[in-house]
Phi, psi and omega in degrees: 000140178292151178282159176285119191288334173299317190291317179301323184292304185300317179300322194258353189312311183298329181269357181287141176287174191299313178307316179297320182292328180299314174301313180298309183302316182303315179300310185288339174278330187227045183304317185288328183284324176297333180284343190255352189252168180274165175292332177299305183298323183288321175300321175292320177290335174264000180051055176223164182288146174308315182306328186287325186286318177298315180299322185290323185299316178300326180296324184267018177067024170258141185297325184190191179296324182291318181285335176295322180289321175302312182294322179297312179295326174297325188252358182303306184312300186289333185291318191287322185293312192267336194254324185256009177273115183272159177265151174224169181301341186268359179290138177276161177300324179297307179295332184287311179309322185285321186295313187294319177298313181299319177301310182299318179293324174298321179298319182287326172298317185291317173309307186297319183294329182267354191286135180274091182306321173317298177303326172295319173305313183289324173302313172302318176303313180302310184289331181278355172259357186280153170267342181206142177246128177244114173263140184235146178184147169240156179071221178294327171296335180294318180299322178292321179295323182284331176290321176298320182296318183290328182296305183301316179302327185293334183256004175099003178274131185292122190209155167214165177222135183233129181249353180267129182301321176287321173304320186284329176293313173315305185296322178291325176292344177255001186289162181214183190289348181264015182237148174244126177257136183231108194260137183235111181220119179292319185276340185072010184239007187295119184305309182306317182297311184297315186290327185288318181293322178293324178287314179299327172301312175300341180262009174096001181282158173268150186238135178228145176222159171232123179219172181259002181223153175277156170052057175248163179315319183296335178291327181286338178254013190241139172284329178225128176241115179259112181266118187254144173308131178237110187296139187265346187285151168293131177086359169262105189270131185287348179310324181296316176293319181297317176296319175299315178295322182289321175305318179295322188286321189292316181289317175304316176296319183292323179296331181290342180216057183308309183300318178290323185291318181301319179301312185290323172301327181285326175292323178292316183298316180302313189290328189257003182304322182286352189259350186262129177281146182268000000 
C-alpha cells in the first residue's frame, strides 16, 4: 500500500534540500490546486525545473507526478480537516477536545502508513534475544523511556531506564554484548542519547533508537533506527505515536514468551493485592 504523501512530506521535511522544501510548502498550502494542474504549470509557478518535481515525488515514495496527485487527492479530505484546521478562542471545550482527538488519530494513521515494519520486526528480535534492555531518554522522552521500562518489568523482562545524562553514560560504559540499549529522541539530535548509544555500541551492546526524523545523528550510532511520523503542528504531540509503537514492541515481546509472561503477571498481581483498596 502506498504511503500517505502528506505524512511523508511532514516526516521528511527537515531533511529536504531548499528546492524540495519550496515544493513541499506549495503542496501543503495548495493541495487541491496541485491535484488539478500539470507538472509544467507547477514548474512555471515555482520557477523550477520539472526534473526537480519528479525528484521530489521520488523523495516521498511516489513513482511520478501523476501518482503523487492521485495520492494527494485520496488523502486530502482527512488531512486538511485534522492537520490544517486552526483552533480559535471561540472554540468550545467540546470542539477543541474533538479536534485534539482527531489530530491524534490522524497522527497514528500517518505514523502507521510510514512505519517500516521490517525495522520493527528486527527490533523485536534483537530485544527478545537480550538479557537486559536499557531505555534512555531525557525531557519528555525520559518519561516515555521510564514507561517502557515499567511495562517490560511488569512481565518479567529484565530492564532499566535512565533519564539522567551522567547515569546513562555510566550505564553505557559498562554495557556488554548481551544488552540492548534503546534510545528515544524525538529530534534524533539529543547529545546525551547519541553519545550514550555510541559508547554502549563500542562496548559490544546492540543499539536501537526511535526518532521523529530521518537521517539524524542517532541513526548513525544505532543498529536499528525506527523513524516515526512527526507532526509539525503546535499542540499535536508525537508522544501518542511513540507510546503506541512501544506498546506494540512490548506486546510482541510478551507474546514470544507467553507462558512465562502470564506467570509473571500473576506474581505481580499477588504482590500488589494488599496495596489495592476494596
